[in-house]
């Protein structure tokens, strides 16, 4: 199966978002609550208990008020009864409700502070574990963005929704049980209108979520455009090319597209809820009046007190329950996204990051490897066979779009081949756990990360600080002078936005090289690592690198043949195939594409 289709299978749960049934969203809602409970069980159980107790208070009050009226009636009739007992019980219930509130708040705060970030960080972690090819799909980006945007708020709201359900359903059930002792017709009249009402609420919530989901792409584009205005790189072009008006117009189109539909759906959902609620109230009160007038049941004063209390409770709670049901529909969509996201398959077994595996130098073998990007029909890498012995410095050369970076990403295990296999030593790359791969390989890509941290952090992230190692890589990457010149030395923060400084393109590249070298991996991959440096500085860095270790395998992509000629071996890639393989001298003698490129580049410098 191709990697394109592999990842297509993997992405199915995310693509199927619109096909998920309402029931599955409700199940996902319950699943998400379970996830929250798992992360912080004690405060969760305490919070649950508080909600159940709080929900039990209204029916308790109704029951006790019935008993109180009854006791007063018995007294009035001249018999023995103790209304004080019931009055004290009712007062204790009220006092208890007040005491429950702060305890519940405390538990809720603990879940917000620990449980919510724990679930959120698990989602972030998952993003880095899945096959990199998934990032080529819009569906993946949409879901990742929706989750990132809403995780914090929606996880809190999900918890609140469960609380609202408990504190509203329990009084309704209690009230129904109390009324059932008077006459079943009263129960039916009260309870039946609630069922379609709640179903409508659930559906409304579901619609609101679907509208939100559909607009993710527009929101993403609107956010992207808005971010351009404060991005230093983009801001230069916006000013020079006079792009501001055009960009603002496009931003408005995408921004308002997302709002109008949402507003319409929310207003309609709210109207239907209100109308439904009013209809249910009318039916309930008609039955109540019918009962009080004695048409089908004889009621005592205590019965009427209980009945009035129960009706008012059900009227109040059912409106709030409707809102909570709408929220289940809405948050169930979010929960289903999180569930599908966490269930995305990892490309290989993940072992705990605390494991330390001594990296061993290993040869690399590609055996008939082919690869196409998801959605593309043509292979970008086409039946490549290659063996890189331990300690070799291999340069990959070829025109733009030939497939050099893709080949490197396959070797690093960032993409999985559609066909063929890659071996490190005699182990299939797919069977090597991620942590072991991380210890084995380091890379500098064309678009490397620039962390808004200190120079030290930019080099050592995420390993600990080793002074000797640090000194070695700083000198290897030629960073000594720059560090001596900046205000706080190695502690200087590299972000003008955070009060620090910015570096030149070449200095950032040296830093990225130092970061890769600091990992002390046995396989080092460099993809155009020095494009922003002048040719002399580039050759200087490369020489220092190449001399450093006999055991380190270095794979280098560069357009500058002045640098690649220093490699032990050069391969030329054309249309995803290796067309030449040998040393600089051998390839010149071959007089093919490499010799042509060399001749062309040499001419620039003559
Ligand atoms: P090189 O490094 O030799 O310039 P690449 O490996 O980056 O070439 O790209 C090889 C081919 O694959 C190009 O035609 C490019 O358009 C295509 N390609 C690269 N990245 C992607 C991607 N993420 N999705 C689809 N096609 C891609």
Coordinates of C-alpha atoms and ligand atoms in Angstrom, one line a residue, residues 136 373-374 380 398-407 415 446 527 557 559, ligand 1:
X136 CA -0.2 17.2 3.9
X373 CA 3.0 12.6 -1.9
X374 CA -0.6 12.1 -0.8
X380 CA 8.7 11.8 -6.4
X398 CA 20.2 17.8 -8.4
X399 CA 17.9 20.5 -9.8
X400 CA 15.0 22.0 -7.8
X401 CA 12.2 19.6 -7.5
X402 CA 14.3 16.6 -8.3
X403 CA 13.4 14.9 -5.0
X404 CA 16.5 15.5 -2.8
X405 CA 14.7 16.7 0.3
X406 CA 12.0 14.0 -0.1
X407 CA 14.7 11.4 -0.2
X415 CA 7.8 9.8 5.6
X446 CA 16.1 24.7 5.0
X527 CA 19.5 20.2 3.7
X557 CA 22.1 18.5 0.2
X559 CA 23.3 23.5 -4.8
Ligands
LIG1 P1 14.2 19.1 -4.1 O1 14.6 19.0 -2.7 O2 15.1 18.3 -5.0 O3 14.1 20.5 -4.6 P2 11.7 18.1 -3.2 O4 12.0 16.7 -2.6 O5 11.5 19.2 -2.2 O6 12.8 18.5 -4.3 O7 10.4 18.0 -4.1 C1 10.3 17.0 -5.1 C2 8.9 17.1 -5.7 O8 7.9 16.9 -4.8 C3 8.6 18.5 -6.3 O9 8.0 18.4 -7.5 C4 7.7 19.1 -5.3 O10 6.8 20.0 -5.9 C5 7.0 17.9 -4.7 N1 6.7 18.1 -3.3 C6 7.6 18.5 -2.3 N2 6.9 18.6 -1.1 C7 5.6 18.3 -1.4 C8 4.5 18.2 -0.6 N3 4.5 18.4 0.7 N4 3.3 17.8 -1.2 C9 3.2 17.6 -2.5 N5 4.3 17.6 -3.3 C10 5.5 18.0 -2.8

